[in-house]
């Protein structure tokens, strides 16, 4: 009996020492260098391991969210979003956790975003691509519980209040985040600039061209020509979807998708993520991490944060969905009836999805 107790005590002590050693090792490595989308460095632990990222677990205005059509509020005061037409050069970076396009600061004139739900002027700074390892997941935002194979996110910062993206990321009304969900489709449905972007991305999956922690220049891109039409959208107040999950972002999710081919998705899934390696040069990025990475051999895909609770946040739209069969509003109006009336029927849901994800009726920039 005594020996059994001693054995258990020794075992418990060894386990405690082992855990303490592992924790010390984890804390000795910068979490900014190697947060991931799974395991002990994944989303469930972002706000627990690093106190500076506590908003990832404690925040109540987090992103991404599941957009429920029945809960949308129609706001007739929401204007179309305006994006400058000029093009800017930048850099494609394999950040280990994801693929990032960062605008070259020396590229002038800058691209500004105004209108829509925005009260300030924002300057395009960065773009991120999230995608899955299968066709049923990959996007961060969902529509009525439905995920999409990929999602393109565009980030700008408030230049009327802040001098840099990093400052804006930590400050009220600092960031605008545009989201475009991506469907599988024919290349003929792609915008010209998205096709150009994918041509560069599909080349970098070949070994040696863009390993984790490396970057390569890209020719000038026009954000306006890259995106689908930007007149109609949903919008809500949320956060960054990567650590430190700052709640400073106004999100705009467009009602038209971009299209990606099966071949392009296959190439994306060939990209590799990284792990910390002090022998590699660092890349400085203000949204994702700035890792010193070596190739792990693991695929980069499934780089999306799980859905976060809305906590009664209003999610607004400037699309006035109406069922032609029943004449009912598919979403409440903010200026007439503040409460949704009538059941959100399957027919209204089909109308909603027909508007959001019709592959044949939206215009494509040529």
Coordinates of C-alpha atoms in Angstrom, one line a residue, residues 25-363:
X25 CA 10.0 25.6 -23.6
X26 CA 6.8 27.0 -25.1
X27 CA 7.2 30.3 -23.3
X28 CA 10.8 30.6 -24.4
X29 CA 9.7 30.7 -28.1
X30 CA 7.9 33.8 -29.3
X31 CA 4.2 32.9 -29.9
X32 CA 4.2 35.6 -32.6
X33 CA 6.5 33.3 -34.6
X34 CA 4.5 30.1 -34.5
X35 CA 0.8 30.3 -33.6
X36 CA -1.1 27.9 -35.8
X37 CA -4.7 26.7 -36.5
X38 CA -4.5 23.4 -34.6
X39 CA -3.3 21.9 -31.4
X40 CA -1.8 23.7 -28.4
X41 CA -0.9 26.7 -30.5
X42 CA -4.3 26.7 -32.3
X43 CA -7.3 29.1 -31.9
X44 CA -8.7 27.6 -28.7
X45 CA -5.4 28.5 -26.9
X46 CA -4.5 31.8 -28.5
X47 CA -5.9 33.8 -25.6
X48 CA -4.8 31.5 -22.9
X49 CA -1.1 31.0 -23.6
X50 CA -0.3 34.6 -24.4
X51 CA -1.9 37.2 -22.1
X52 CA -1.5 39.9 -24.8
X53 CA -3.9 37.9 -26.9
X54 CA -6.6 37.6 -24.2
X55 CA -9.2 39.2 -26.5
X56 CA -9.1 36.0 -28.6
X57 CA -10.9 34.2 -25.7
X58 CA -12.5 37.0 -23.7
X59 CA -13.7 39.3 -26.5
X60 CA -17.4 39.5 -27.3
X61 CA -17.1 41.2 -30.8
X62 CA -15.0 38.5 -32.4
X63 CA -14.7 37.4 -36.0
X64 CA -15.5 35.4 -38.1
X65 CA -19.2 34.9 -37.7
X66 CA -21.9 32.8 -39.2
X67 CA -24.2 35.1 -41.2
X68 CA -27.8 34.0 -40.6
X69 CA -30.1 35.4 -43.3
X70 CA -33.1 35.5 -41.0
X71 CA -31.2 37.8 -38.6
X72 CA -30.1 40.4 -41.1
X73 CA -31.3 44.0 -40.7
X74 CA -32.0 46.0 -43.8
X75 CA -30.4 49.5 -43.5
X76 CA -31.4 51.7 -46.5
X77 CA -28.7 54.3 -45.4
X78 CA -25.8 52.0 -46.3
X79 CA -24.1 53.3 -49.4
X80 CA -22.1 51.5 -52.1
X81 CA -18.5 51.1 -51.2
X82 CA -16.1 53.1 -53.2
X83 CA -12.6 51.8 -54.1
X84 CA -10.0 53.9 -56.0
X85 CA -9.3 52.5 -59.5
X86 CA -5.5 52.8 -59.6
X87 CA -3.2 49.8 -59.2
X88 CA -0.4 49.3 -56.6
X89 CA 2.6 46.9 -56.5
X90 CA 3.3 44.6 -53.5
X91 CA 4.8 41.4 -52.2
X92 CA 3.4 37.9 -51.9
X93 CA 4.6 36.3 -48.6
X94 CA 4.3 32.7 -47.4
X95 CA 3.9 33.5 -43.7
X96 CA 3.7 29.8 -42.7
X97 CA 0.2 30.2 -41.4
X98 CA -1.1 31.7 -44.6
X99 CA -0.5 33.5 -47.8
X100 CA -0.3 37.3 -47.6
X101 CA -0.2 40.1 -50.2
X102 CA 1.2 43.3 -48.7
X103 CA 1.1 46.6 -50.5
X104 CA 4.5 48.2 -51.3
X105 CA 4.5 51.4 -49.2
X106 CA 6.5 53.2 -51.9
X107 CA 3.8 52.4 -54.5
X108 CA 1.9 55.6 -55.1
X109 CA -0.8 56.8 -55.3
X110 CA -2.3 54.6 -52.6
X111 CA -5.7 52.9 -53.0
X112 CA -8.4 54.4 -50.7
X113 CA -11.7 52.9 -49.6
X114 CA -14.6 55.1 -48.7
X115 CA -18.4 55.0 -48.5
X116 CA -20.3 52.0 -47.6
X117 CA -20.7 51.8 -43.8
X118 CA -17.4 53.8 -43.3
X119 CA -17.2 57.2 -41.8
X120 CA -13.5 57.6 -42.5
X121 CA -11.1 57.1 -45.3
X122 CA -9.1 53.8 -45.3
X123 CA -6.0 52.9 -47.2
X124 CA -5.5 49.4 -48.6
X125 CA -2.6 47.7 -46.8
X126 CA -2.9 43.9 -47.0
X127 CA -4.7 40.9 -48.4
X128 CA -5.0 37.3 -47.0
X129 CA -6.2 34.1 -48.5
X130 CA -7.9 31.4 -46.4
X131 CA -8.6 27.9 -47.9
X132 CA -9.4 24.4 -46.9
X133 CA -8.0 21.0 -47.7
X134 CA -11.4 19.9 -49.0
X135 CA -14.2 21.7 -50.8
X136 CA -16.5 21.7 -47.8
X137 CA -14.4 24.0 -45.7
X138 CA -11.9 26.8 -46.0
X139 CA -13.7 30.1 -45.6
X140 CA -13.8 31.9 -42.2
X141 CA -17.2 33.4 -42.6
X142 CA -20.2 31.2 -43.2
X143 CA -23.7 31.8 -44.6
X144 CA -26.5 30.0 -42.8
X145 CA -23.9 27.5 -41.5
X146 CA -22.4 26.9 -45.0
X147 CA -18.7 27.2 -45.4
X148 CA -17.0 27.7 -48.8
X149 CA -13.7 26.4 -50.2
X150 CA -11.8 29.7 -49.7
X151 CA -12.1 33.3 -48.6
X152 CA -10.2 36.4 -49.7
X153 CA -9.8 39.1 -47.1
X154 CA -8.7 42.6 -47.8
X155 CA -7.5 45.0 -45.0
X156 CA -7.2 48.7 -44.9
X157 CA -6.4 51.2 -42.2
X158 CA -7.9 54.5 -41.1
X159 CA -5.6 57.2 -42.5
X160 CA -7.6 60.1 -41.1
X161 CA -7.0 59.0 -37.5
X162 CA -3.8 56.9 -37.6
X163 CA -0.4 57.0 -39.2
X164 CA 0.3 53.3 -39.6
X165 CA -1.6 50.0 -40.0
X166 CA 0.0 48.7 -36.7
X167 CA -1.3 51.8 -34.8
X168 CA -4.8 51.5 -36.4
X169 CA -5.0 47.7 -35.6
X170 CA -4.9 48.6 -31.9
X171 CA -7.3 51.6 -32.1
X172 CA -11.0 52.3 -32.4
X173 CA -12.4 52.4 -36.0
X174 CA -8.9 51.5 -37.1
X175 CA -9.4 48.7 -39.7
X176 CA -11.8 47.9 -42.5
X177 CA -11.9 44.3 -43.5
X178 CA -13.4 43.2 -46.8
X179 CA -14.5 39.6 -47.2
X180 CA -15.2 37.8 -50.5
X181 CA -16.3 34.1 -50.3
X182 CA -14.8 32.0 -53.0
X183 CA -16.6 29.3 -55.0
X184 CA -15.3 26.6 -57.4
X185 CA -16.1 27.7 -60.9
X186 CA -14.8 28.1 -64.5
X187 CA -11.8 30.4 -65.1
X188 CA -14.0 32.4 -67.4
X189 CA -15.9 33.6 -64.3
X190 CA -12.8 35.1 -62.7
X191 CA -12.0 38.8 -62.6
X192 CA -8.9 39.7 -64.5
X193 CA -6.9 40.6 -61.5
X194 CA -7.9 37.6 -59.5
X195 CA -6.8 35.4 -62.4
X196 CA -3.4 37.3 -62.4
X197 CA -3.1 36.8 -58.6
X198 CA -3.8 33.0 -58.9
X199 CA -1.3 32.7 -61.7
X200 CA 1.4 34.0 -59.3
X201 CA 0.2 31.8 -56.4
X202 CA 0.0 28.6 -58.4
X203 CA 3.7 29.1 -59.4
X204 CA 4.9 29.4 -55.8
X205 CA 3.8 25.9 -54.8
X206 CA 6.8 24.5 -56.7
X207 CA 9.7 23.7 -54.3
X208 CA 12.1 26.5 -53.7
X209 CA 10.1 29.4 -55.2
X210 CA 8.4 30.6 -52.0
X211 CA 9.1 28.7 -48.9
X212 CA 7.7 29.7 -45.5
X213 CA 9.3 33.0 -44.4
X214 CA 10.0 34.2 -47.9
X215 CA 8.4 36.8 -50.2
X216 CA 8.4 37.7 -53.8
X217 CA 7.4 40.9 -55.6
X218 CA 4.2 41.1 -57.6
X219 CA 3.2 43.5 -60.4
X220 CA 0.7 46.2 -59.7
X221 CA -2.8 45.0 -58.8
X222 CA -6.0 47.0 -59.1
X223 CA -8.2 46.2 -56.0
X224 CA -11.3 47.5 -57.7
X225 CA -10.7 45.1 -60.7
X226 CA -9.8 42.3 -58.4
X227 CA -13.1 42.2 -56.5
X228 CA -16.6 41.5 -57.7
X229 CA -19.1 44.4 -57.7
X230 CA -19.1 46.2 -54.3
X231 CA -22.5 47.8 -54.3
X232 CA -24.2 45.3 -52.1
X233 CA -23.0 43.7 -48.9
X234 CA -23.6 42.8 -45.3
X235 CA -21.6 44.6 -42.5
X236 CA -20.9 44.2 -38.8
X237 CA -18.4 45.3 -36.2
X238 CA -15.8 42.6 -35.4
X239 CA -12.2 41.7 -34.9
X240 CA -9.0 40.5 -36.5
X241 CA -9.2 36.7 -37.1
X242 CA -5.6 36.2 -36.1
X243 CA -3.8 36.9 -32.8
X244 CA -4.2 39.3 -31.0
X245 CA -7.8 39.4 -32.2
X246 CA -8.2 43.2 -31.7
X247 CA -11.8 44.3 -31.9
X248 CA -11.2 47.3 -34.1
X249 CA -12.5 46.1 -37.5
X250 CA -15.5 47.0 -39.5
X251 CA -16.3 43.9 -41.7
X252 CA -17.9 44.1 -45.1
X253 CA -18.9 40.8 -46.7
X254 CA -19.9 41.2 -50.3
X255 CA -23.0 39.5 -51.9
X256 CA -21.0 38.2 -54.9
X257 CA -18.4 35.5 -54.9
X258 CA -15.0 35.1 -56.6
X259 CA -14.3 31.9 -58.5
X260 CA -11.5 29.5 -58.3
X261 CA -10.8 26.4 -60.4
X262 CA -10.2 22.9 -59.1
X263 CA -6.6 23.1 -60.5
X264 CA -5.9 26.4 -58.7
X265 CA -7.2 24.9 -55.4
X266 CA -5.0 21.9 -55.9
X267 CA -2.0 24.2 -56.3
X268 CA -2.9 26.1 -53.1
X269 CA -3.1 22.9 -51.2
X270 CA 0.4 22.2 -52.2
X271 CA 1.7 25.2 -50.2
X272 CA 3.6 24.2 -47.0
X273 CA 3.4 25.8 -43.6
X274 CA 6.3 26.5 -41.4
X275 CA 7.7 26.1 -37.8
X276 CA 10.0 28.4 -35.9
X277 CA 13.6 28.5 -37.2
X278 CA 16.0 31.1 -35.8
X279 CA 18.3 30.6 -38.8
X280 CA 15.8 32.1 -41.3
X281 CA 15.4 35.8 -41.9
X282 CA 12.2 37.4 -40.6
X283 CA 9.5 39.1 -42.6
X284 CA 7.8 42.1 -40.9
X285 CA 4.0 42.0 -41.3
X286 CA 1.5 44.0 -39.3
X287 CA -1.5 41.6 -39.5
X288 CA -0.2 38.1 -39.6
X289 CA 2.9 37.1 -37.6
X290 CA 6.5 37.8 -38.7
X291 CA 7.9 34.3 -38.5
X292 CA 11.4 32.8 -38.8
X293 CA 10.2 29.6 -40.3
X294 CA 11.4 26.4 -41.7
X295 CA 9.3 24.0 -43.9
X296 CA 7.4 21.4 -41.9
X297 CA 6.1 19.5 -44.9
X298 CA 2.6 19.9 -43.6
X299 CA 0.0 21.6 -45.9
X300 CA -0.9 25.2 -45.3
X301 CA -4.6 24.6 -45.9
X302 CA -7.4 24.7 -43.2
X303 CA -5.9 28.1 -42.1
X304 CA -9.2 29.4 -40.8
X305 CA -10.4 30.4 -37.4
X306 CA -13.6 28.8 -36.1
X307 CA -16.9 30.7 -36.1
X308 CA -17.3 33.1 -33.1
X309 CA -20.6 34.0 -31.3
X310 CA -22.3 37.2 -32.4
X311 CA -23.4 38.1 -28.9
X312 CA -26.4 40.1 -30.2
X313 CA -24.4 42.3 -32.5
X314 CA -26.5 43.8 -35.3
X315 CA -25.6 42.5 -38.8
X316 CA -26.8 44.9 -41.4
X317 CA -27.3 44.8 -45.2
X318 CA -28.3 47.2 -47.9
X319 CA -30.0 44.4 -49.9
X320 CA -33.8 44.5 -49.4
X321 CA -34.6 40.8 -49.8
X322 CA -38.3 40.2 -50.6
X323 CA -40.1 37.0 -51.4
X324 CA -41.9 37.4 -54.7
X325 CA -44.2 34.6 -53.8
X326 CA -45.3 35.8 -50.3
X327 CA -44.4 39.5 -50.4
X328 CA -42.6 39.3 -47.0
X329 CA -39.3 40.8 -46.1
X330 CA -36.5 38.3 -45.8
X331 CA -34.9 40.5 -43.2
X332 CA -36.2 43.2 -40.9
X333 CA -35.9 46.8 -41.8
X334 CA -34.2 49.4 -39.6
X335 CA -36.6 52.2 -40.5
X336 CA -40.0 50.5 -40.5
X337 CA -40.2 47.3 -38.5
X338 CA -37.4 46.6 -36.1
X339 CA -38.6 43.0 -35.5
X340 CA -38.7 40.3 -38.1
X341 CA -42.2 39.3 -38.9
X342 CA -43.2 35.9 -40.3
X343 CA -41.3 32.7 -40.6
X344 CA -38.0 32.7 -42.6
X345 CA -39.2 30.2 -45.1
X346 CA -37.2 27.9 -47.3
X347 CA -38.4 29.9 -50.4
X348 CA -36.9 33.1 -48.9
X349 CA -33.7 31.3 -48.1
X350 CA -33.4 30.2 -51.7
X351 CA -34.0 33.8 -52.8
X352 CA -31.3 34.9 -50.5
X353 CA -28.7 32.4 -51.7
X354 CA -29.7 33.1 -55.3
X355 CA -28.7 36.7 -54.8
X356 CA -25.6 36.0 -52.8
X357 CA -24.1 33.1 -54.8
X358 CA -25.6 33.2 -58.3
X359 CA -22.8 32.1 -60.6
X360 CA -24.3 33.4 -63.8
X361 CA -26.0 36.7 -63.0
X362 CA -23.2 38.8 -61.6
X363 CA -21.0 41.0 -63.7

